[in-house]
mmCIF file of C-alpha atoms in Angstrom:
data_model
loop_
_atom_site.group_PDB
_atom_site.id
_atom_site.type_symbol
_atom_site.label_atom_id
_atom_site.label_comp_id
_atom_site.label_asym_id
_atom_site.label_seq_id
_atom_site.Cartn_x
_atom_site.Cartn_y
_atom_site.Cartn_z
ATOM 1 C CA LEU A 1 14.698 25.002 19.584
ATOM 2 C CA ASN A 2 11.320 24.343 17.927
ATOM 3 C CA ARG A 3 12.843 21.581 15.798
ATOM 4 C CA ALA A 4 14.410 19.956 18.851
ATOM 5 C CA ILE A 5 11.101 19.984 20.731
ATOM 6 C CA ALA A 6 9.235 18.510 17.743
ATOM 7 C CA ASN A 7 11.735 15.632 17.487
ATOM 8 C CA GLU A 8 12.236 14.904 21.192
ATOM 9 C CA ASN A 9 10.743 11.371 21.022
ATOM 10 C CA ASN A 10 12.902 10.099 18.144
ATOM 11 C CA LYS A 11 15.876 7.745 18.473
ATOM 12 C CA THR A 12 18.596 7.631 15.813
ATOM 13 C CA PHE A 13 21.593 5.307 15.694
ATOM 14 C CA GLY A 14 24.167 6.019 12.999
ATOM 15 C CA THR A 15 25.462 8.985 11.050
ATOM 16 C CA GLY A 16 23.878 11.302 8.514
ATOM 17 C CA ASN A 17 20.266 10.576 9.500
ATOM 18 C CA SER A 18 17.671 13.356 9.233
ATOM 19 C CA THR A 19 14.311 13.616 11.026
ATOM 20 C CA GLU A 20 12.610 16.750 9.775
ATOM 21 C CA THR A 21 10.227 18.978 11.715
ATOM 22 C CA GLY A 22 7.106 17.229 13.020
ATOM 23 C CA THR A 23 8.630 13.743 13.164
ATOM 24 C CA ASN A 24 7.719 11.907 16.379
ATOM 25 C CA ASN A 25 8.124 8.474 17.988
ATOM 26 C CA THR A 26 10.463 7.238 15.260
ATOM 27 C CA LEU A 27 13.399 4.823 15.376
ATOM 28 C CA VAL A 28 16.236 5.032 12.823
ATOM 29 C CA MET A 29 19.132 2.574 12.708
ATOM 30 C CA GLY A 30 21.609 3.082 9.884
ATOM 31 C CA GLU A 31 23.180 5.835 7.845
ATOM 32 C CA ASN A 32 21.959 8.700 5.654
ATOM 33 C CA ASN A 33 18.245 8.038 6.089
ATOM 34 C CA THR A 34 15.625 10.788 5.809
ATOM 35 C CA ILE A 35 12.165 11.220 7.323
ATOM 36 C CA LYS A 36 10.511 14.167 5.622
ATOM 37 C CA GLY A 37 8.455 15.346 8.574
ATOM 38 C CA PHE A 38 4.987 15.528 10.138
ATOM 39 C CA SER A 39 4.995 11.762 10.613
ATOM 40 C CA ARG A 40 4.762 9.394 13.569
ATOM 41 C CA ASN A 41 5.651 5.890 14.729
ATOM 42 C CA ASN A 42 8.019 4.888 11.914
ATOM 43 C CA ILE A 43 10.998 2.522 11.822
ATOM 44 C CA ILE A 44 13.940 2.630 9.399
ATOM 45 C CA VAL A 45 16.686 0.017 9.360
ATOM 46 C CA GLY A 46 19.325 0.429 6.657
ATOM 47 C CA ASN A 47 20.843 3.231 4.644
ATOM 48 C CA GLN A 48 19.736 6.013 2.265
ATOM 49 C CA ASN A 49 16.047 5.247 2.843
ATOM 50 C CA GLU A 50 13.302 7.871 2.895
ATOM 51 C CA ILE A 51 9.838 8.204 4.433
ATOM 52 C CA ALA A 52 7.630 10.794 2.731
ATOM 53 C CA ASN A 53 6.007 13.720 4.486
ATOM 54 C CA GLY A 54 2.951 12.774 6.568
ATOM 55 C CA VAL A 55 3.462 8.990 6.419
ATOM 56 C CA ASN A 56 2.798 7.164 9.718
ATOM 57 C CA ASN A 57 3.438 3.651 11.044
ATOM 58 C CA ALA A 58 5.763 2.616 8.217
ATOM 59 C CA ASN A 59 8.497 -0.007 8.453
ATOM 60 C CA VAL A 60 11.339 0.552 5.977
ATOM 61 C CA TYR A 61 14.313 -1.754 5.488
ATOM 62 C CA GLY A 62 17.304 -2.099 3.186
ATOM 63 C CA THR A 63 18.889 0.435 0.884
ATOM 64 C CA LEU A 64 17.239 3.342 -0.974
ATOM 65 C CA ALA A 65 13.675 2.324 -0.106
ATOM 66 C CA GLU A 66 10.938 4.953 -0.229
ATOM 67 C CA ALA A 67 7.758 4.754 1.866
ATOM 68 C CA THR A 68 4.883 6.886 0.560
ATOM 69 C CA ALA A 69 1.915 5.156 2.255
ATOM 70 C CA THR A 70 0.881 4.984 5.906
ATOM 71 C CA ASN A 71 0.953 1.483 7.471
ATOM 72 C CA SER A 72 3.213 0.139 4.704
ATOM 73 C CA ILE A 73 6.194 -2.207 4.850
ATOM 74 C CA VAL A 74 8.913 -1.415 2.309
ATOM 75 C CA LEU A 75 12.086 -3.314 1.428
ATOM 76 C CA GLY A 76 14.662 -1.572 -0.736
ATOM 77 C CA GLY A 77 17.016 -3.877 -2.623
ATOM 78 C CA ASN A 78 19.404 -1.405 -4.199
ATOM 79 C CA ALA A 79 23.100 -0.621 -4.487
ATOM 80 C CA TYR A 80 24.299 2.587 -2.863
ATOM 81 C CA ASP A 81 24.507 4.398 -6.219
ATOM 82 C CA ASP A 82 21.035 3.360 -7.499
ATOM 83 C CA ASN A 83 18.111 5.795 -7.547
ATOM 84 C CA LEU A 84 15.727 6.143 -4.617
ATOM 85 C CA ALA A 85 13.040 3.407 -4.838
ATOM 86 C CA GLU A 86 14.539 1.973 -8.022
ATOM 87 C CA ARG A 87 13.938 -1.619 -6.879
ATOM 88 C CA GLN A 88 11.681 -2.244 -3.926
ATOM 89 C CA SER A 89 8.911 -4.354 -2.463
ATOM 90 C CA ILE A 90 5.845 -2.707 -0.887
ATOM 91 C CA HIS A 91 3.218 -4.300 1.350
ATOM 92 C CA LEU A 92 -0.186 -2.590 1.735
ATOM 93 C CA MET A 93 -3.704 -3.280 3.023
ATOM 94 C CA TYR A 94 -7.009 -2.086 1.499
ATOM 95 C CA GLY A 95 -10.439 -2.395 3.154
ATOM 96 C CA LYS A 96 -14.135 -1.644 2.650
ATOM 97 C CA GLN A 97 -17.627 -2.458 3.915
ATOM 98 C CA THR A 98 -20.373 -3.018 1.325
ATOM 99 C CA THR A 99 -24.130 -3.310 1.791
ATOM 100 C CA SER A 100 -25.349 -3.452 -1.822
ATOM 101 C CA GLY A 101 -24.544 -4.787 -5.269
ATOM 102 C CA SER A 102 -22.848 -1.561 -6.341
ATOM 103 C CA THR A 103 -19.159 -1.595 -7.257
ATOM 104 C CA LEU A 104 -17.146 0.569 -4.869
ATOM 105 C CA ALA A 105 -13.472 1.403 -4.552
ATOM 106 C CA SER A 106 -11.928 -0.045 -1.417
ATOM 107 C CA ASN A 107 -9.526 2.220 0.430
ATOM 108 C CA LEU A 108 -5.913 2.137 1.510
ATOM 109 C CA ASN A 109 -6.018 1.358 5.253
ATOM 110 C CA ASN A 110 -9.837 1.512 5.017
ATOM 111 C CA THR A 111 -9.491 5.311 5.030
ATOM 112 C CA ALA A 112 -11.998 7.114 2.823
ATOM 113 C CA ALA A 113 -10.693 8.282 -0.590
ATOM 114 C CA SER A 114 -7.176 7.005 0.135
ATOM 115 C CA TYR A 115 -5.276 5.031 -2.542
ATOM 116 C CA PHE A 116 -1.717 4.096 -3.428
ATOM 117 C CA VAL A 117 -0.235 6.551 -5.926
ATOM 118 C CA ILE A 118 1.923 5.078 -8.697
ATOM 119 C CA PRO A 119 4.988 7.253 -9.441
ATOM 120 C CA ASP A 120 5.784 8.472 -12.942
ATOM 121 C CA ASN A 121 7.914 6.182 -15.128
ATOM 122 C CA THR A 122 7.408 3.268 -12.770
ATOM 123 C CA ILE A 123 6.314 -0.315 -13.395
ATOM 124 C CA MET A 124 4.759 -2.515 -10.704
ATOM 125 C CA TYR A 125 3.779 -6.144 -10.481
ATOM 126 C CA PHE A 126 0.991 -6.550 -7.919
ATOM 127 C CA HIS A 127 -0.430 -9.571 -6.123
ATOM 128 C CA ALA A 128 -3.668 -8.807 -4.259
ATOM 129 C CA THR A 129 -5.137 -11.437 -1.942
ATOM 130 C CA CYS A 130 -8.772 -10.466 -1.304
ATOM 131 C CA LEU A 131 -11.193 -11.821 1.273
ATOM 132 C CA ALA A 132 -14.836 -10.968 2.018
ATOM 133 C CA VAL A 133 -17.095 -12.248 4.790
ATOM 134 C CA ARG A 134 -20.757 -11.538 5.463
ATOM 135 C CA VAL A 135 -21.311 -9.953 8.878
ATOM 136 C CA GLY A 136 -24.954 -8.846 8.614
ATOM 137 C CA GLY A 137 -27.801 -7.719 6.386
ATOM 138 C CA THR A 138 -31.451 -8.680 5.899
ATOM 139 C CA SER A 139 -31.157 -10.810 2.760
ATOM 140 C CA ALA A 140 -32.745 -14.246 3.228
ATOM 141 C CA SER A 141 -30.197 -15.713 0.803
ATOM 142 C CA GLY A 142 -27.160 -17.093 2.572
ATOM 143 C CA ALA A 143 -26.158 -16.269 6.119
ATOM 144 C CA VAL A 144 -23.686 -14.448 8.314
ATOM 145 C CA GLY A 145 -20.332 -16.188 7.951
ATOM 146 C CA ASP A 146 -20.558 -16.770 4.184
ATOM 147 C CA TYR A 147 -17.208 -15.923 2.576
ATOM 148 C CA TRP A 148 -15.426 -15.386 -0.747
ATOM 149 C CA SER A 149 -11.695 -15.255 -1.547
ATOM 150 C CA ALA A 150 -9.632 -14.594 -4.653
ATOM 151 C CA ILE A 151 -6.231 -13.530 -5.952
ATOM 152 C CA GLU A 152 -5.961 -10.663 -8.438
ATOM 153 C CA ARG A 153 -2.545 -10.141 -10.001
ATOM 154 C CA GLY A 154 -1.016 -8.194 -12.838
ATOM 155 C CA VAL A 155 1.185 -5.324 -13.954
ATOM 156 C CA VAL A 156 0.636 -1.561 -13.857
ATOM 157 C CA ILE A 157 2.918 0.832 -15.703
ATOM 158 C CA ASN A 158 3.017 4.618 -15.526
ATOM 159 C CA LYS A 159 4.539 6.067 -18.700
ATOM 160 C CA SER A 160 5.073 9.760 -17.947
ATOM 161 C CA GLY A 161 1.652 10.074 -16.337
ATOM 162 C CA VAL A 162 -0.226 7.708 -18.672
ATOM 163 C CA LEU A 163 -1.180 4.527 -16.810
ATOM 164 C CA SER A 164 -2.156 1.103 -18.133
ATOM 165 C CA ILE A 165 -2.945 -2.204 -16.435
ATOM 166 C CA GLN A 166 -3.014 -5.899 -17.296
ATOM 167 C CA ARG A 167 -4.544 -8.274 -14.752
ATOM 168 C CA GLU A 168 -6.063 -11.680 -14.085
ATOM 169 C CA ARG A 169 -8.108 -13.162 -11.252
ATOM 170 C CA ASP A 170 -8.476 -16.602 -9.698
ATOM 171 C CA VAL A 171 -11.278 -17.301 -7.252
ATOM 172 C CA ILE A 172 -9.770 -19.492 -4.526
ATOM 173 C CA LYS A 173 -12.510 -20.663 -2.129
ATOM 174 C CA THR A 174 -16.086 -19.621 -1.323
ATOM 175 C CA SER A 175 -18.714 -20.731 1.161
ATOM 176 C CA GLY A 176 -22.460 -20.058 1.263
ATOM 177 C CA THR A 177 -24.273 -17.639 -1.036
ATOM 178 C CA THR A 178 -21.711 -15.371 -2.705
ATOM 179 C CA THR A 179 -23.335 -14.722 -6.090
ATOM 180 C CA GLY A 180 -22.087 -11.447 -7.540
ATOM 181 C CA TRP A 181 -19.298 -10.929 -5.027
ATOM 182 C CA VAL A 182 -16.111 -9.807 -6.753
ATOM 183 C CA ALA A 183 -12.896 -7.805 -6.303
ATOM 184 C CA SER A 184 -11.070 -6.271 -9.269
ATOM 185 C CA THR A 185 -8.126 -3.905 -9.639
ATOM 186 C CA SER A 186 -8.117 -0.737 -11.707
ATOM 187 C CA ILE A 187 -6.309 2.561 -12.245
ATOM 188 C CA SER A 188 -7.797 6.031 -11.962
ATOM 189 C CA GLY A 189 -5.643 9.083 -12.472
ATOM 190 C CA GLY A 190 -2.416 8.117 -10.759
ATOM 191 C CA ASN A 191 -4.162 5.851 -8.247
ATOM 192 C CA PHE A 192 -4.097 2.080 -7.894
ATOM 193 C CA LYS A 193 -7.552 0.865 -6.846
ATOM 194 C CA VAL A 194 -9.157 -2.371 -5.729
ATOM 195 C CA ASN A 195 -12.884 -2.287 -6.502
ATOM 196 C CA VAL A 196 -15.272 -4.551 -4.602
ATOM 197 C CA ARG A 197 -18.896 -5.559 -5.116
ATOM 198 C CA GLY A 198 -21.169 -7.465 -2.773
ATOM 199 C CA ALA A 199 -24.946 -7.964 -2.951
ATOM 200 C CA ASN A 200 -28.071 -6.091 -1.911
ATOM 201 C CA ASN A 201 -29.015 -6.346 1.761
ATOM 202 C CA MET A 202 -25.795 -8.158 2.663
ATOM 203 C CA THR A 203 -23.237 -6.432 4.876
ATOM 204 C CA LEU A 204 -19.775 -7.573 3.840
ATOM 205 C CA GLU A 205 -16.361 -6.742 5.241
ATOM 206 C CA TRP A 206 -13.549 -6.734 2.678
ATOM 207 C CA ALA A 207 -9.780 -6.964 3.201
ATOM 208 C CA CYS A 208 -7.192 -6.991 0.407
ATOM 209 C CA ASP A 209 -3.551 -7.692 1.210
ATOM 210 C CA ILE A 210 -1.389 -6.260 -1.595
ATOM 211 C CA LYS A 211 2.242 -7.052 -2.365
ATOM 212 C CA ILE A 212 3.950 -4.852 -4.972
ATOM 213 C CA THR A 213 7.255 -5.394 -6.757
ATOM 214 C CA GLN A 214 8.439 -2.041 -8.141
ATOM 215 C CA ILE A 215 10.966 -0.731 -10.612
ATOM 216 C CA LYS A 216 11.166 3.067 -10.638
ATOM 217 C CA THR A 217 13.109 3.471 -13.836
ATOM 218 C CA GLY A 218 14.614 6.945 -13.588
ATOM 219 C CA VAL A 219 14.084 7.409 -17.353
ATOM 220 C CA VAL A 220 11.170 8.715 -19.418
ATOM 221 C CA LEU A 221 9.077 5.755 -20.549
#
């Protein structure tokens, strides 16, 4: 009875789908999909996909896709007998506000101390499109509306818990006074980070749109 009450707002179409306790406002169309619970406002279209516990507002499509981040879009391009998340595309957004020239880690969904976690024995190509715009601050250099944009791209690999990264950056377009502004990717523990730096007495809003191509190998690297 408790499980039924917890899942009363979900709609499932197809056979073998599972919405575990605490799943709400979720739509599933397909077969043998799983939502691990305590999550809200998700959509799955396809088969054998999975949304991790506590993930909200995810859109998951295809076959054997795995969503582990809130507000993500995931496409699984697998055969029915592949491993979960073996080949998939992931779309994420990071954000931050800076007011100084210190380098700070931006956050997944602009939520403090939240980052995308790279699974063990997984390799990812990432393409991060980063944009910053000045919205305030007392610095006499430049003005509100100054902006900076760049693309940071590269590969991260997690070999049994040991991560490494190769990356490159192209500044695309800037306007106004943007000296010192920069975005750069890094790894810390198991986390994928996008670090941003503005300038003293300038209030900048940062947004980084991140597309990931993943192979989760299923073997020890």
